[in-house]
Coordinates of N, CA, C and O in Angstrom, one line a residue:
X1 N 7.4 19.9 -15.7 CA 6.7 19.1 -17.2 C 5.6 18.4 -16.8 O 5.7 17.5 -15.7
X2 N 4.7 17.9 -17.0 CA 3.8 17.3 -16.9 C 3.1 15.7 -17.3 O 3.4 15.9 -18.9
X3 N 3.6 15.1 -16.5 CA 3.0 13.9 -17.6 C 1.6 13.3 -17.6 O 1.1 13.4 -16.1
X4 N 0.8 13.2 -18.2 CA -0.6 12.7 -18.3 C 0.0 10.6 -19.2 O 0.5 10.6 -20.0
X5 N -1.3 10.1 -18.3 CA -1.1 9.2 -18.7 C -2.8 7.9 -19.9 O -3.5 7.7 -19.1
X6 N -2.8 9.4 -20.0 CA -4.4 8.7 -22.0 C -4.3 7.7 -22.0 O -3.2 6.8 -22.4
X7 N -5.7 6.8 -22.1 CA -5.4 5.3 -22.6 C -4.8 4.2 -21.1 O -5.1 3.4 -22.4
X8 N -4.4 5.1 -19.8 CA -3.8 3.9 -19.6 C -5.0 2.9 -18.4 O -6.2 4.5 -18.0
X9 N -4.8 2.1 -17.9 CA -5.6 1.9 -16.9 C -6.1 1.7 -15.8 O -4.5 0.6 -15.7
X10 N -6.2 1.8 -14.7 CA -5.9 1.3 -13.5 C -6.9 0.3 -12.0 O -8.3 0.5 -13.2
X11 N -6.4 -0.3 -12.2 CA -7.2 -1.1 -11.2 C -7.6 -1.3 -9.7 O -6.6 -1.2 -9.0
X12 N -8.8 -0.7 -9.5 CA -9.0 -0.3 -7.8 C -9.3 -1.9 -6.7 O -10.5 -1.9 -7.8
X13 N -8.5 -2.1 -5.9 CA -8.9 -3.3 -5.4 C -8.9 -3.2 -3.9 O -8.3 -2.5 -3.9
X14 N -10.1 -3.1 -3.1 CA -9.7 -2.8 -1.8 C -10.9 -3.5 -0.8 O -12.1 -4.4 -1.9
X15 N -10.7 -3.4 -0.2 CA -12.0 -4.9 1.4 C -10.9 -4.3 2.1 O -9.5 -4.1 2.6
X16 N -11.3 -6.0 2.8 CA -10.5 -6.7 4.2 C -11.6 -5.3 5.5 O -12.6 -5.0 5.5
X17 N -10.7 -5.7 6.1 CA -10.5 -4.9 7.6 C -11.1 -3.4 7.3 O -10.9 -1.9 6.7
X18 N -12.1 -3.0 8.2 CA -13.8 -1.5 8.0 C -12.4 -0.5 8.6 O -12.1 0.5 8.3
X19 N -11.7 -1.2 9.4 CA -10.9 0.6 10.2 C -10.1 0.8 10.0 O -10.1 2.3 9.8
X20 N -9.8 0.4 8.1 CA -9.1 1.1 7.7 C -9.3 2.0 6.6 O -9.0 2.6 5.8
X21 N -10.4 1.6 6.5 CA -11.4 2.0 4.9 C -11.5 3.0 4.5 O -10.9 3.4 3.3
X22 N -10.9 1.4 3.0 CA -10.7 1.0 2.0 C -11.3 1.7 1.1 O -11.0 2.5 0.3
X23 N -12.5 1.8 1.0 CA -14.0 2.4 -0.1 C -13.1 3.3 0.0 O -13.1 4.6 -0.8
X24 N -13.6 4.9 1.2 CA -12.9 6.2 1.4 C -11.5 7.1 1.3 O -11.3 7.0 0.4
X25 N -10.8 6.0 1.1 CA -9.4 5.6 1.1 C -8.9 6.0 -0.3 O -8.5 7.0 -0.4
X26 N -10.0 5.3 -0.9 CA -9.2 5.0 -2.3 C -9.8 6.0 -3.2 O -9.5 6.6 -4.1
X27 N -11.6 6.6 -2.4 CA -12.0 7.1 -3.2 C -11.1 8.7 -3.5 O -11.1 10.3 -4.2
X28 N -10.7 8.6 -2.7 CA -9.6 10.6 -1.9 C -8.7 9.9 -3.1 O -8.0 11.5 -3.3
X29 N -8.5 8.8 -4.1 CA -7.4 9.0 -5.7 C -8.4 8.9 -6.7 O -7.1 8.9 -8.0
X30 N -9.1 8.5 -6.9 CA -9.5 8.9 -8.1 C -9.8 10.0 -9.2 O -9.1 10.1 -9.7
X31 N -10.1 11.4 -7.8 CA -9.7 12.3 -9.1 C -8.1 12.7 -9.6 O -8.5 12.2 -10.8
X32 N -7.3 11.8 -9.0 CA -5.9 12.2 -10.0 C -5.7 11.0 -10.0 O -5.8 11.9 -12.0
X33 N -6.6 10.2 -10.5 CA -6.0 9.6 -11.3 C -6.6 9.8 -12.6 O -6.4 9.5 -13.6
X34 N -7.7 9.7 -12.5 CA -8.6 9.8 -13.8 C -8.2 11.6 -14.4 O -8.2 12.2 -15.2
X35 N -7.9 12.9 -13.9 CA -7.4 13.2 -14.2 C -6.0 13.2 -15.0 O -5.3 13.8 -15.6
X36 N -5.4 12.9 -14.6 CA -4.1 12.1 -15.5 C -4.8 10.3 -16.6 O -3.5 11.0 -16.8
X37 N -5.9 10.7 -16.8 CA -6.1 10.1 -17.6 C -5.9 8.6 -17.9 O -6.8 7.9 -18.7
X38 N -6.6 8.3 -16.4 CA -6.2 6.8 -16.3 C -8.0 6.2 -16.2 O -8.6 7.0 -15.9
X39 N -8.6 5.8 -17.2 CA -8.9 4.6 -17.2 C -9.4 3.4 -15.8 O -8.5 3.0 -15.5
X40 N -10.5 3.8 -14.7 CA -10.4 3.5 -13.3 C -11.2 2.5 -13.1 O -13.3 2.8 -13.0
X41 N -11.2 1.5 -13.0 CA -12.2 -0.1 -12.8 C -11.9 -0.4 -11.3 O -10.8 0.0 -10.6
X42 N -12.6 -0.3 -10.0 CA -13.0 -0.3 -8.7 C -13.0 -1.7 -8.4 O -14.5 -2.7 -8.9
X43 N -12.8 -3.3 -8.0 CA -13.3 -4.1 -7.4 C -13.0 -4.3 -5.9 O -12.3 -3.6 -5.4
X44 N -14.3 -4.6 -5.3 CA -14.7 -5.5 -3.5 C -13.9 -6.3 -3.5 O -13.6 -6.7 -1.9
X45 N -13.6 -7.4 -4.6 CA -12.8 -8.8 -4.3 C -11.1 -8.9 -5.6 O -11.4 -8.3 -6.7
X46 N -10.4 -9.4 -4.4 CA -9.0 -9.2 -5.4 C -9.2 -10.7 -6.1 O -8.7 -10.7 -6.4
X47 N -11.0 -11.5 -5.8 CA -10.7 -12.4 -7.5 C -10.6 -11.7 -8.5 O -10.8 -13.0 -10.0
X48 N -10.4 -10.9 -8.8 CA -10.1 -9.6 -10.4 C -8.9 -10.3 -10.8 O -8.0 -10.4 -11.6
X49 N -7.6 -10.6 -9.7 CA -6.3 -10.8 -10.0 C -6.6 -12.0 -11.5 O -5.3 -12.6 -11.8
X50 N -7.7 -13.3 -10.9 CA -7.4 -14.1 -11.3 C -7.8 -14.5 -12.8 O -7.5 -15.3 -13.6
X51 N -8.8 -13.1 -13.3 CA -8.7 -12.9 -14.3 C -8.1 -12.0 -15.6 O -7.7 -11.0 -15.5
X52 N -7.4 -13.6 -16.3 CA -5.7 -13.0 -17.1 C -6.6 -11.7 -18.4 O -5.6 -10.7 -18.3
X53 N -7.7 -11.8 -18.5 CA -7.7 -10.4 -19.7 C -8.0 -9.5 -19.0 O -7.2 -8.5 -19.8
X54 N -8.5 -9.2 -17.9 CA -8.7 -7.9 -16.9 C -7.1 -7.6 -16.5 O -6.6 -6.1 -17.0
X55 N -6.3 -8.3 -16.3 CA -5.1 -7.7 -16.1 C -3.9 -7.4 -16.8 O -3.4 -6.7 -16.5
X56 N -4.4 -8.1 -17.9 CA -3.1 -7.8 -18.9 C -3.5 -6.7 -19.7 O -2.7 -6.3 -20.3
X57 N -4.9 -5.7 -19.6 CA -5.1 -4.6 -19.7 C -5.4 -3.1 -18.3 O -5.2 -2.1 -18.9
X58 N -4.2 -4.0 -17.8 CA -4.0 -3.3 -15.9 C -3.2 -2.1 -16.6 O -2.3 -3.5 -16.1
X59 N -2.6 -1.6 -16.3 CA -1.7 -1.0 -16.3 C -0.3 -0.5 -15.0 O 0.5 -0.7 -14.5
X60 N -2.4 -0.2 -14.0 CA -1.4 0.0 -12.6 C -2.3 -0.8 -11.8 O -3.7 -0.4 -11.8
X61 N -1.8 -1.0 -10.5 CA -3.4 -1.8 -9.6 C -2.6 -0.6 -8.5 O -1.7 -0.9 -8.0
X62 N -4.3 -1.1 -7.7 CA -3.8 0.1 -6.5 C -4.1 -0.7 -5.9 O -5.7 -1.0 -5.7
X63 N -3.8 -1.2 -4.9 CA -4.7 -2.5 -3.6 C -4.8 -1.2 -2.3 O -4.3 -0.7 -1.9
X64 N -6.0 -2.2 -1.9 CA -5.9 -2.0 -0.5 C -7.0 -2.8 0.5 O -8.1 -2.2 0.5
X65 N -6.9 -3.4 0.5 CA -7.2 -4.5 1.5 C -6.4 -5.1 2.6 O -4.9 -5.2 2.8
X66 N -7.1 -4.8 3.8 CA -6.6 -5.6 4.9 C -6.4 -6.3 5.1 O -7.9 -6.6 5.7
X67 N -5.3 -7.4 6.4 CA -5.5 -8.7 6.6 C -5.8 -9.4 5.5 O -5.7 -9.1 3.8
X68 N -7.5 -10.1 5.5 CA -8.0 -10.7 4.1 C -7.4 -12.6 3.5 O -6.1 -12.4 3.8
X69 N -8.1 -13.2 2.9 CA -7.2 -14.2 2.4 C -7.3 -13.3 0.8 O -7.4 -13.2 -0.2
X70 N -6.2 -14.3 0.0 CA -5.8 -14.4 -0.9 C -6.1 -15.8 -1.7 O -5.3 -17.1 -0.9
X71 N -7.2 -16.7 -2.8 CA -6.9 -17.4 -3.0 C -5.8 -17.7 -4.4 O -5.1 -17.0 -4.9
X72 N -5.0 -19.1 -4.5 CA -3.9 -19.1 -5.2 C -4.2 -19.1 -7.0 O -3.1 -18.7 -7.0
X73 N -5.2 -18.3 -7.6 CA -5.3 -18.2 -8.4 C -5.0 -16.7 -8.4 O -4.5 -16.3 -9.6
X74 N -6.1 -16.4 -7.9 CA -5.7 -14.4 -7.4 C -4.4 -14.1 -7.7 O -3.9 -13.3 -7.7
X75 N -3.5 -14.8 -6.8 CA -2.1 -14.6 -6.5 C -0.8 -15.4 -7.1 O -0.9 -13.9 -8.0
X76 N -1.8 -16.0 -7.9 CA -0.9 -16.5 -9.6 C -1.2 -15.2 -11.0 O -0.1 -14.6 -11.3
X77 N -2.5 -15.0 -10.8 CA -2.6 -13.9 -11.2 C -2.2 -12.8 -11.1 O -1.3 -11.7 -11.9
X78 N -1.9 -11.8 -9.8 CA -1.2 -10.5 -9.7 C 0.7 -10.8 -9.5 O 0.7 -10.2 -9.8
X79 N 0.5 -11.8 -9.3 CA 2.1 -11.9 -9.6 C 2.5 -12.4 -11.4 O 3.6 -11.5 -11.5
X80 N 1.8 -12.8 -11.6 CA 1.8 -12.7 -13.0 C 1.8 -11.3 -14.1 O 2.2 -11.1 -14.6
X81 N 0.8 -10.6 -13.4 CA 0.3 -9.1 -14.0 C 2.3 -8.5 -13.8 O 2.5 -7.2 -14.4
X82 N 2.5 -8.6 -12.2 CA 3.9 -7.8 -11.5 C 5.0 -7.5 -12.4 O 5.6 -7.2 -12.9
X83 N 4.8 -9.8 -13.4 CA 6.4 -9.8 -13.3 C 5.9 -8.9 -15.2 O 6.6 -8.8 -15.7
X84 N 5.1 -8.5 -15.5 CA 5.0 -8.4 -16.5 C 5.0 -7.3 -16.8 O 4.8 -6.5 -18.0
X85 N 5.1 -6.4 -16.2 CA 4.9 -4.9 -15.8 C 4.2 -4.3 -15.5 O 4.3 -3.0 -15.8
X86 N 3.0 -4.7 -14.9 CA 1.5 -3.8 -14.5 C 2.8 -3.3 -12.9 O 2.9 -4.2 -12.6
X87 N 1.8 -1.8 -13.0 CA 2.5 -0.8 -11.6 C 1.8 -2.2 -10.7 O 0.2 -2.3 -10.8
X88 N 2.3 -1.9 -9.6 CA 1.5 -2.4 -8.3 C 1.6 -0.7 -7.4 O 2.8 -1.0 -6.9
X89 N 1.0 -0.8 -6.6 CA 0.9 0.3 -5.6 C -0.2 0.2 -4.1 O -1.0 0.3 -4.3
X90 N 0.0 0.9 -3.5 CA -0.3 1.1 -2.1 C -0.2 1.4 -1.1 O 1.3 2.3 -1.2
X91 N -0.7 1.4 0.2 CA 0.6 2.1 0.9 C -0.5 1.5 2.5 O -1.5 0.8 2.3
X92 N 0.4 1.7 3.6 CA 0.0 1.0 4.9 C -1.0 0.0 5.1 O -0.6 -1.0 4.3
X93 N -1.7 -0.1 6.0 CA -2.4 -1.8 6.2 C -3.0 -1.8 5.0 O -3.4 -3.1 4.6
X94 N -3.2 -1.7 3.4 CA -3.9 -1.8 2.7 C -2.5 -2.7 1.2 O -3.4 -3.6 0.6
X95 N -1.0 -3.1 1.8 CA -0.4 -4.2 1.1 C 0.2 -5.1 2.3 O 0.5 -5.5 1.8
X96 N 0.9 -3.9 3.0 CA 1.6 -4.3 4.1 C 1.3 -5.1 4.4 O 1.8 -5.9 5.6
X97 N 0.2 -5.6 5.3 CA -1.1 -5.8 6.2 C -1.8 -7.1 5.3 O -2.9 -7.3 5.6
X98 N -2.1 -7.4 4.3 CA -2.7 -8.2 3.6 C -2.3 -9.5 3.4 O -0.7 -9.8 3.1
X99 N -3.0 -10.0 3.8 CA -2.7 -11.7 2.9 C -1.4 -12.4 3.9 O -0.2 -13.2 3.8
X100 N -1.6 -11.5 5.1 CA -0.5 -12.4 6.3 C 0.6 -14.6 5.9 O 0.8 -14.0 5.8
X101 N -1.5 -14.6 5.5 CA -1.5 -16.4 5.2 C -0.6 -16.5 3.8 O -0.3 -18.1 3.8
X102 N 0.1 -15.8 3.2 CA 0.6 -16.1 2.0 C 1.9 -15.5 1.7 O 2.0 -14.7 2.0
X103 N 3.0 -16.8 2.2 CA 4.4 -16.9 2.2 C 4.6 -16.0 0.5 O 5.7 -15.0 0.3
X104 N 4.9 -16.5 0.0 CA 4.8 -16.0 -1.4 C 4.0 -15.1 -1.9 O 4.4 -14.0 -2.5
X105 N 3.2 -14.0 -1.0 CA 2.1 -12.8 -1.4 C 3.6 -11.6 -0.7 O 3.7 -10.6 -1.1
X106 N 3.5 -12.2 0.8 CA 5.0 -11.1 1.4 C 6.1 -11.6 0.6 O 6.6 -10.4 0.5
X107 N 6.2 -12.5 -0.3 CA 7.6 -12.3 -1.1 C 8.0 -10.9 -2.0 O 8.3 -10.2 -2.5
X108 N 6.5 -11.3 -2.7 CA 6.1 -9.8 -4.0 C 6.4 -8.6 -3.1 O 7.5 -8.5 -4.1
X109 N 6.3 -8.5 -2.5 CA 5.9 -7.3 -1.5 C 7.2 -6.5 -1.0 O 7.7 -6.1 -1.2
X110 N 7.7 -7.8 -0.6 CA 8.8 -7.3 0.0 C 8.6 -7.1 1.6 O 9.7 -6.7 2.2
X111 N 7.2 -7.3 2.4 CA 7.6 -7.2 3.8 C 6.3 -7.1 4.3 O 5.5 -7.2 3.9
X112 N 6.3 -6.9 5.2 CA 5.0 -7.4 6.1 C 5.0 -7.1 7.4 O 6.1 -6.8 7.9
X113 N 3.6 -6.3 7.9 CA 3.2 -5.3 9.0 C 3.0 -6.5 10.4 O 2.9 -7.2 9.7
X114 N 3.8 -5.6 10.9 CA 4.1 -6.9 12.3 C 3.3 -6.2 13.6 O 2.9 -7.0 14.1
X115 N 3.7 -5.0 13.3 CA 3.0 -4.2 14.8 C 3.2 -2.3 15.1 O 4.1 -2.2 14.2
X116 N 2.5 -1.6 15.2 CA 2.6 -0.7 15.7 C 3.0 -0.1 17.4 O 2.2 -1.0 18.1
X117 N 4.2 1.0 18.2 CA 3.7 1.3 18.3 C 2.7 1.9 19.5 O 2.3 3.2 18.7
X118 N 2.3 2.0 20.3 CA 1.5 3.6 20.9 C 1.8 4.1 21.8 O 2.9 4.4 22.4
X119 N 1.0 5.0 22.3 CA 1.0 5.5 22.8 C 1.2 5.3 24.7 O 1.2 4.2 24.9
X120 N 2.0 5.8 25.2 CA 2.4 5.9 26.8 C 0.9 4.6 27.2 O 0.0 5.7 26.8
X121 N 1.3 3.6 28.3 CA -0.2 3.0 28.1 C -0.7 4.4 29.6 O -1.6 4.0 29.2
X122 N -0.2 5.0 30.2 CA -1.4 6.4 30.4 C -2.0 7.0 30.2 O -2.6 7.4 30.6
X123 N -1.1 7.1 28.8 CA -2.1 8.5 28.1 C -3.1 7.6 27.3 O -4.1 8.8 26.4
X124 N -3.1 6.4 27.1 CA -4.1 5.4 26.3 C -5.8 5.4 27.1 O -5.5 5.8 28.0
X125 N -6.6 5.6 25.7 CA -8.2 5.8 26.2 C -9.2 5.1 26.1 O -10.5 5.1 25.7
X126 N -8.6 4.1 24.5 CA -9.2 2.6 24.2 C -9.9 2.9 22.9 O -11.0 2.7 22.7
X127 N -8.9 3.8 22.0 CA -9.8 4.3 21.4 C -8.4 3.7 20.1 O -7.1 4.2 20.3
X128 N -9.0 4.2 18.8 CA -7.7 4.0 17.5 C -6.3 4.8 17.8 O -5.3 5.4 17.0
X129 N -7.0 6.2 17.6 CA -5.6 7.3 17.9 C -4.7 7.4 19.7 O -4.0 7.6 19.4
X130 N -5.2 5.5 20.7 CA -3.7 5.9 20.9 C -2.7 4.7 20.0 O -1.5 5.1 20.4
X131 N -2.9 5.0 18.7 CA -1.7 4.2 17.8 C -1.5 5.1 17.3 O -1.3 5.2 16.5
X132 N -1.7 6.5 17.1 CA -1.6 7.9 16.7 C -0.4 8.5 17.1 O -0.3 9.1 18.6
X133 N 0.7 8.4 16.8 CA 2.0 9.2 17.4 C 2.8 9.7 16.5 O 2.7 9.3 15.2
X134 N 3.5 11.0 16.7 CA 3.9 11.9 16.1 C 5.9 11.3 15.6 O 6.8 10.4 16.3
X135 N 6.2 11.6 15.0 CA 7.2 10.2 14.0 C 8.3 10.4 12.4 O 6.8 11.4 12.3
X136 N 8.7 11.1 12.6 CA 9.7 11.6 11.4 C 10.2 10.5 10.2 O 10.3 8.9 10.6
X137 N 9.6 10.5 8.9 CA 10.3 9.8 7.4 C 11.3 10.1 7.2 O 11.7 11.8 6.7
X138 N 12.4 9.3 7.7 CA 13.5 10.0 7.3 C 14.6 9.3 5.5 O 14.1 8.4 5.5
X139 N 13.6 9.8 5.0 CA 14.6 9.4 3.3 C 16.4 8.8 3.5 O 17.6 9.3 4.4
X140 N 17.1 7.7 2.8 CA 18.0 6.9 3.2 C 18.8 8.0 2.1 O 18.2 8.9 1.1
X141 N 19.9 7.4 2.1 CA 20.0 8.4 0.5 C 20.5 7.6 -0.1 O 20.2 8.1 -1.4
X142 N 19.7 6.6 -0.5 CA 19.2 6.1 -2.3 C 18.2 6.6 -2.2 O 18.0 7.3 -3.7
X143 N 17.0 7.2 -1.4 CA 16.1 7.6 -1.5 C 16.5 8.8 -1.3 O 15.1 9.2 -2.7
X144 N 17.0 9.6 -1.4 CA 17.1 11.5 -2.2 C 17.4 10.6 -3.2 O 17.5 12.7 -4.2
X145 N 18.0 9.9 -4.1 CA 18.7 10.2 -5.4 C 17.8 9.6 -5.9 O 18.0 9.2 -7.2
X146 N 16.9 8.6 -5.3 CA 15.9 8.0 -6.6 C 15.2 8.7 -6.9 O 14.1 9.8 -6.9
X147 N 14.6 8.9 -9.0 CA 13.6 9.3 -9.4 C 12.5 9.5 -8.6 O 11.4 10.4 -9.2
X148 N 11.6 8.1 -7.8 CA 10.7 8.0 -7.6 C 10.3 9.0 -6.6 O 9.1 9.1 -5.8
X149 N 10.9 9.2 -5.6 CA 11.4 9.9 -4.5 C 11.6 11.9 -5.3 O 11.8 12.7 -4.1
X150 N 11.9 12.1 -6.3 CA 12.4 13.3 -6.7 C 11.0 14.2 -5.8 O 10.1 13.9 -6.2
X151 N 11.6 15.0 -5.3 CA 10.9 16.8 -4.5 C 10.5 16.5 -3.4 O 10.0 17.3 -2.7
X152 N 10.5 15.0 -2.8 CA 10.4 14.5 -1.0 C 11.1 14.3 -0.4 O 12.8 14.8 -1.3
X153 N 11.1 15.4 0.7 CA 11.5 15.3 1.8 C 12.1 14.5 2.9 O 10.9 14.4 3.1
X154 N 12.6 14.7 3.8 CA 11.9 14.1 5.6 C 10.5 14.7 5.5 O 10.8 15.9 5.6
X155 N 9.9 14.1 6.1 CA 9.0 14.5 6.3 C 8.3 14.1 8.3 O 8.1 13.2 8.5
X156 N 7.4 14.8 9.2 CA 7.0 14.4 10.2 C 5.4 13.7 9.9 O 5.0 15.0 9.0
X157 N 5.1 13.5 10.8 CA 3.3 12.6 10.5 C 3.0 12.2 12.6 O 3.8 12.1 12.5
X158 N 1.0 12.2 11.8 CA 1.5 12.0 13.5 C -0.3 11.1 13.0 O -1.2 11.1 12.3
X159 N 0.1 9.5 13.1 CA -0.7 8.5 12.8 C 0.3 7.3 12.8 O 0.8 7.3 14.0
X160 N -0.1 6.4 12.9 CA 0.3 4.7 13.1 C 1.4 4.6 12.8 O 1.8 5.0 11.3
X161 N 2.7 4.4 13.5 CA 4.1 4.3 12.8 C 3.9 2.8 12.8 O 3.9 1.9 13.4
X162 N 4.5 2.3 11.7 CA 4.2 0.7 11.4 C 5.4 0.5 11.5 O 7.2 0.6 11.1
X163 N 5.3 -1.5 12.5 CA 7.0 -1.9 12.4 C 7.2 -2.8 11.2 O 6.1 -4.0 11.6
X164 N 8.0 -3.3 10.1 CA 7.4 -4.3 9.0 C 8.8 -5.0 8.9 O 9.7 -4.5 8.9
X165 N 8.0 -6.2 9.4 CA 9.3 -7.3 8.9 C 10.1 -7.0 7.2 O 9.1 -7.0 6.6
X166 N 11.5 -6.6 6.7 CA 11.2 -6.6 5.4 C 11.8 -7.7 4.9 O 13.1 -8.1 5.8
X167 N 12.9 -7.7 3.4 CA 13.0 -8.4 2.6 C 14.2 -7.8 2.4 O 14.3 -6.6 2.4
X168 N 16.2 -8.0 3.1 CA 16.8 -7.7 3.1 C 17.5 -7.0 1.8 O 18.3 -6.4 1.3
X169 N 16.7 -7.9 1.0 CA 16.9 -7.2 -1.0 C 16.0 -6.4 -1.2 O 16.3 -5.2 -2.5
X170 N 14.9 -6.1 -0.4 CA 14.9 -4.5 -0.7 C 15.6 -3.1 -0.8 O 16.2 -3.2 -0.2
X171 N 15.3 -2.7 -2.0 CA 15.8 -1.0 -1.7 C 15.1 -0.7 -1.2 O 14.3 0.3 -1.2
X172 N 15.7 0.4 0.0 CA 14.9 1.2 1.4 C 15.3 2.9 1.1 O 15.9 2.5 0.8
X173 N 14.1 3.0 0.8 CA 14.2 4.8 0.0 C 14.0 5.7 1.4 O 14.4 7.1 1.6
X174 N 12.8 5.2 2.1 CA 12.6 6.0 3.6 C 12.8 5.0 4.7 O 12.4 3.9 5.4
X175 N 13.3 5.3 5.8 CA 12.9 4.3 7.3 C 12.3 5.7 8.3 O 12.6 6.6 8.2
X176 N 11.9 4.8 9.6 CA 11.2 5.8 10.5 C 12.1 5.0 11.8 O 12.4 3.8 11.8
X177 N 12.0 5.2 13.0 CA 13.1 5.5 13.9 C 11.5 5.5 15.4 O 11.8 5.2 15.8
X178 N 11.5 3.9 15.5 CA 10.6 3.0 17.1 C 11.5 4.2 18.4 O 12.5 4.0 18.5
X179 N 10.9 4.4 19.1 CA 11.5 4.6 20.7 C 11.2 4.1 21.2 O 10.5 2.5 21.1
X180 N 12.4 4.1 22.6 CA 12.9 2.8 22.9 C 11.8 2.6 24.2 O 10.8 4.2 23.7
X181 N 11.1 1.3 24.7 CA 10.3 1.7 24.5 C 10.1 1.8 26.9 O 11.6 2.1 26.9

């Protein structure tokens, strides 16, 4: 069964550190969202979160903003939208490494990027690929039974592996194991 979301509105908020390529990363998701019937709005500033009218008409927020800052009004608008049931999604540094100076944002998200391991120093070349390592994403028992993970099995990646500081109240659906130094 395919679910479509005709009449739903998605808000893509992107920006911050260009190294994570926020424009290119979010552009990859546009066809999928549109095929699912979402009317998509794209913003290059998180200040849109402070616009209650926009937020009240938004069903899904897809955020890709690495580092950066968020104003108190924008944070209040984002938090209010999520509290009212608006979906919030993101990945990588675009959500777990956003707004590091805002403890209220970190509480909303439930975690914060801390660091990632890199290749052995002897193998480093001084490029971003120094941080690309092979690792496995392992589903937890809860992850294996959770509806949002339906059809997903453990998988292996070669990219940056994040070490994330998390809230113990989170429902953890998947983990990775960092190599011992």
